[in-house]
Amino acid sequence: MSFKCKIGNSILELIAGDITVQDTEAVVNAANKALSPGGGVSGAIHRAAGLELWDECRTLGGCRTGEAKLSRGHNLKAKYVIHTVGPVYSGSKSDPEDLRDCYKNSLLLASRNKIKSVSFPSISTGIFGYPVNEASRVALKTITNFLEEHPEIDLVRMVLFTEGDYGIYKASLDKILKD
Ligand code: AR6
């Protein structure tokens, strides 16, 4: 299951799959504030990258909600991991703002480090409880806005873990592309 479209000079791709095996230069981790392995996608990335990733994360000084930190990819195919901490869903006005900051700051960090291809998981929609439909709109709107202004990024790949999530993201993207 996959879909590709052009946004400005860049490609935006949606796939159903596992982020730990992606061949983009960077993969984004839906981390916690301590940057410790945890569960969900973060646990999977740390298991695949090896203990050296946690050793490096311990030197990064943690990460605030909406912020992004860079590490190497260690045993992953991806050369880098961008760690960002999504909001714990509360239904307040700050949720979409914080989630937008995650995507934006991750892409800015990629751009500043000359990273041209990035894979994202669906940040905050697992353990942090953000409804996937709402989160997909924030994620895709932020990514498409960014790519329109930043042709230096060649590829953004949204990696959805289930076919259900893929369908929700695809419907949101169709809507955004029509507007
Ligand atoms: N590849 C792609 N997506 C995945 C994978 C994978 N291998 N594994 C899970 N997902 P979550 P959050 C999806 O809970 O909500 C951690 O303990 C999953 O189906 O990983 O931001 C951290 O340490 C869901 O759609 O992240 C934090 O404490 C999405 O990834 C906390 O969980 C995000 O789910 C972060 O919670």
Short mmCIF file of C-alpha atoms and ligand atoms in Angstrom, two decimals:
data_model
loop_
_atom_site.label_atom_id
_atom_site.label_comp_id
_atom_site.label_asym_id
_atom_site.label_seq_id
_atom_site.Cartn_x
_atom_site.Cartn_y
_atom_site.Cartn_z
CA MET A 1 0.00 0.00 0.00
CA SER A 2 1.55 3.27 -1.06
CA PHE A 3 0.80 6.62 -2.62
CA LYS A 4 3.13 9.30 -3.96
CA CYS A 5 2.58 12.91 -4.98
CA LYS A 6 4.64 15.98 -5.79
CA ILE A 7 4.58 19.01 -3.47
CA GLY A 8 6.60 21.79 -5.10
CA ASN A 9 9.93 20.16 -5.96
CA SER A 10 9.62 17.42 -3.37
CA ILE A 11 7.91 14.05 -3.10
CA LEU A 12 5.45 13.18 -0.35
CA GLU A 13 4.84 9.47 0.05
CA LEU A 14 2.38 7.52 2.24
CA ILE A 15 3.07 3.86 2.91
CA ALA A 16 1.80 1.16 5.24
CA GLY A 17 4.88 -0.39 6.87
CA ASP A 18 7.56 -0.49 9.53
CA ILE A 19 9.67 2.62 10.08
CA THR A 20 12.68 0.68 11.39
CA VAL A 21 13.50 -0.70 7.90
CA GLN A 22 13.17 2.53 5.91
CA ASP A 23 16.06 3.60 3.67
CA THR A 24 15.55 7.35 3.98
CA GLU A 25 18.54 9.31 5.33
CA ALA A 26 16.67 9.95 8.57
CA VAL A 27 13.79 8.32 10.43
CA VAL A 28 11.80 10.25 13.04
CA ASN A 29 11.23 8.75 16.47
CA ALA A 30 8.06 9.48 18.50
CA ALA A 31 10.13 9.79 21.66
CA ASN A 32 9.60 10.61 25.33
CA LYS A 33 11.14 13.62 27.11
CA ALA A 34 14.00 11.55 28.54
CA LEU A 35 14.82 10.09 25.10
CA SER A 36 14.80 6.65 26.73
CA PRO A 37 13.70 3.63 24.64
CA GLY A 38 10.12 3.27 25.98
CA GLY A 39 7.52 1.27 24.02
CA GLY A 40 5.71 1.69 20.69
CA VAL A 41 7.65 2.97 17.72
CA SER A 42 10.42 4.28 20.01
CA GLY A 43 11.01 0.84 21.52
CA ALA A 44 11.13 -0.65 18.01
CA ILE A 45 13.63 1.97 16.75
CA HIS A 46 15.89 1.48 19.81
CA ARG A 47 15.79 -2.33 19.44
CA ALA A 48 16.72 -2.12 15.76
CA ALA A 49 19.39 0.58 16.22
CA GLY A 50 21.11 -1.15 19.15
CA LEU A 51 22.23 0.00 22.60
CA GLU A 52 24.59 2.59 21.11
CA LEU A 53 21.52 4.66 20.25
CA TRP A 54 20.50 4.85 23.89
CA ASP A 55 24.10 5.70 24.88
CA GLU A 56 24.03 8.60 22.44
CA CYS A 57 20.53 9.70 23.51
CA ARG A 58 21.72 10.00 27.10
CA THR A 59 24.11 12.76 25.98
CA LEU A 60 21.43 14.86 24.26
CA GLY A 61 19.91 16.49 27.36
CA GLY A 62 16.33 15.27 26.86
CA CYS A 63 13.74 16.80 24.58
CA ARG A 64 10.75 19.08 25.25
CA THR A 65 7.32 18.58 23.70
CA GLY A 66 7.41 19.84 20.10
CA GLU A 67 11.21 20.03 20.03
CA ALA A 68 13.51 17.82 17.87
CA LYS A 69 16.98 16.37 18.56
CA LEU A 70 19.37 14.61 16.18
CA SER A 71 21.33 11.40 16.70
CA ARG A 72 23.06 8.92 14.43
CA GLY A 73 21.16 5.83 13.24
CA HIS A 74 23.71 3.25 14.48
CA ASN A 75 22.48 -0.19 13.27
CA LEU A 76 19.56 1.22 11.28
CA LYS A 77 19.68 1.66 7.49
CA ALA A 78 18.92 5.32 8.13
CA LYS A 79 22.05 7.37 8.88
CA TYR A 80 20.21 9.58 11.39
CA VAL A 81 17.34 9.47 13.89
CA ILE A 82 15.41 12.67 14.58
CA HIS A 83 13.80 12.41 18.02
CA THR A 84 10.70 14.47 18.70
CA VAL A 85 8.21 14.40 21.57
CA GLY A 86 4.55 14.67 20.65
CA PRO A 87 1.81 16.02 22.90
CA VAL A 88 -0.10 13.70 25.25
CA TYR A 89 -3.62 14.26 23.88
CA SER A 90 -5.76 16.36 26.20
CA GLY A 91 -8.30 17.96 23.84
CA SER A 92 -6.84 21.44 24.44
CA LYS A 93 -5.79 24.10 21.94
CA SER A 94 -2.13 23.37 22.50
CA ASP A 95 -2.39 19.80 21.12
CA PRO A 96 -2.42 20.71 17.40
CA GLU A 97 0.17 23.48 18.00
CA ASP A 98 2.55 21.06 19.72
CA LEU A 99 1.99 18.37 17.10
CA ARG A 100 2.64 20.88 14.31
CA ASP A 101 5.89 21.90 16.05
CA CYS A 102 7.03 18.23 16.07
CA TYR A 103 6.76 17.92 12.28
CA LYS A 104 8.07 21.42 11.58
CA ASN A 105 11.06 21.27 13.94
CA SER A 106 11.97 17.75 12.70
CA LEU A 107 12.01 18.99 9.11
CA LEU A 108 13.94 22.16 10.02
CA LEU A 109 16.54 20.02 11.80
CA ALA A 110 16.79 17.80 8.70
CA SER A 111 17.20 20.81 6.46
CA ARG A 112 19.91 22.38 8.66
CA ASN A 113 21.85 19.11 8.57
CA LYS A 114 21.51 18.70 4.79
CA ILE A 115 19.34 15.60 5.24
CA LYS A 116 17.27 15.21 2.09
CA SER A 117 14.91 12.32 2.88
CA VAL A 118 12.93 11.71 6.06
CA SER A 119 10.45 9.04 7.23
CA PHE A 120 7.86 9.93 9.90
CA PRO A 121 5.65 7.68 12.03
CA SER A 122 2.23 8.91 13.10
CA ILE A 123 3.42 10.95 16.10
CA SER A 124 1.27 10.91 19.31
CA THR A 125 -1.45 8.58 17.94
CA GLY A 126 -0.39 5.48 19.92
CA ILE A 127 0.39 5.62 23.64
CA PHE A 128 -0.17 9.43 23.68
CA GLY A 129 -3.80 8.97 22.53
CA TYR A 130 -4.16 11.62 19.78
CA PRO A 131 -7.12 10.66 17.50
CA VAL A 132 -5.61 9.55 14.18
CA ASN A 133 -8.01 11.49 12.00
CA GLU A 134 -7.26 14.82 13.70
CA ALA A 135 -3.55 14.09 13.90
CA SER A 136 -3.36 13.14 10.21
CA ARG A 137 -4.70 16.55 9.17
CA VAL A 138 -2.17 18.41 11.34
CA ALA A 139 0.71 16.18 10.17
CA LEU A 140 -0.03 16.39 6.46
CA LYS A 141 -0.88 20.10 6.44
CA THR A 142 2.38 20.89 8.25
CA ILE A 143 4.45 18.67 5.92
CA THR A 144 2.88 20.01 2.71
CA ASN A 145 3.27 23.64 3.87
CA PHE A 146 6.90 22.98 4.74
CA LEU A 147 7.71 21.29 1.42
CA GLU A 148 6.19 24.15 -0.55
CA GLU A 149 8.78 26.46 1.06
CA HIS A 150 11.71 24.03 1.32
CA PRO A 151 12.71 22.46 -2.01
CA GLU A 152 15.97 21.27 -0.39
CA ILE A 153 14.07 18.29 1.07
CA ASP A 154 13.64 15.67 -1.68
CA LEU A 155 11.37 13.17 0.05
CA VAL A 156 9.09 12.89 3.07
CA ARG A 157 7.64 9.43 3.69
CA MET A 158 4.79 8.95 6.19
CA VAL A 159 5.03 5.36 7.43
CA LEU A 160 1.70 4.11 8.84
CA PHE A 161 1.81 0.97 10.93
CA THR A 162 -1.68 -0.33 10.04
CA GLU A 163 -3.78 -0.33 6.90
CA GLY A 164 -6.50 1.45 8.88
CA ASP A 165 -4.16 4.34 9.70
CA TYR A 166 -2.97 4.38 6.08
CA GLY A 167 -6.59 4.77 4.89
CA ILE A 168 -7.18 7.67 7.31
CA TYR A 169 -4.00 9.49 6.24
CA LYS A 170 -4.80 8.88 2.55
CA ALA A 171 -8.31 10.38 2.95
CA SER A 172 -6.86 13.44 4.74
CA LEU A 173 -4.23 13.91 2.05
CA ASP A 174 -6.83 13.67 -0.73
CA LYS A 175 -8.77 16.45 1.00
CA ILE A 176 -5.72 18.68 1.45
CA LEU A 177 -4.65 18.22 -2.19
CA LYS A 178 -8.15 19.21 -3.39
CA ASP A 179 -8.23 22.49 -1.40
N1 AR6 B 1 6.78 1.53 12.46
C1 AR6 B 1 5.87 2.52 12.21
N2 AR6 B 1 4.93 2.90 13.10
C2 AR6 B 1 4.88 2.23 14.28
C3 AR6 B 1 5.78 1.19 14.62
C4 AR6 B 1 6.76 0.84 13.64
N3 AR6 B 1 7.67 -0.13 13.85
N4 AR6 B 1 5.46 0.74 15.87
C5 AR6 B 1 4.39 1.46 16.29
N5 AR6 B 1 4.03 2.37 15.34
P1 AR6 B 1 3.60 5.36 19.79
P2 AR6 B 1 3.21 8.12 20.76
C6 AR6 B 1 2.96 3.36 15.32
O1 AR6 B 1 2.79 4.84 20.91
O2 AR6 B 1 1.73 7.98 20.73
C7 AR6 B 1 6.72 5.58 23.72
O3 AR6 B 1 6.80 4.73 24.83
C8 AR6 B 1 1.78 3.17 16.26
O4 AR6 B 1 0.87 2.22 15.71
O5 AR6 B 1 4.86 4.69 19.42
O6 AR6 B 1 3.83 9.38 20.21
C9 AR6 B 1 7.58 6.80 23.88
O7 AR6 B 1 8.69 6.54 24.70
C10 AR6 B 1 1.19 4.57 16.28
O8 AR6 B 1 0.37 4.76 15.12
O9 AR6 B 1 3.99 6.94 20.00
C11 AR6 B 1 6.62 7.80 24.49
O10 AR6 B 1 6.56 7.69 25.90
C12 AR6 B 1 2.42 5.48 16.12
O11 AR6 B 1 3.49 4.60 15.74
C13 AR6 B 1 5.28 7.42 23.92
O12 AR6 B 1 5.37 6.04 23.58
C14 AR6 B 1 2.83 6.22 17.38
O13 AR6 B 1 2.62 5.40 18.52
C15 AR6 B 1 4.96 8.18 22.65
O14 AR6 B 1 3.65 7.93 22.27
#
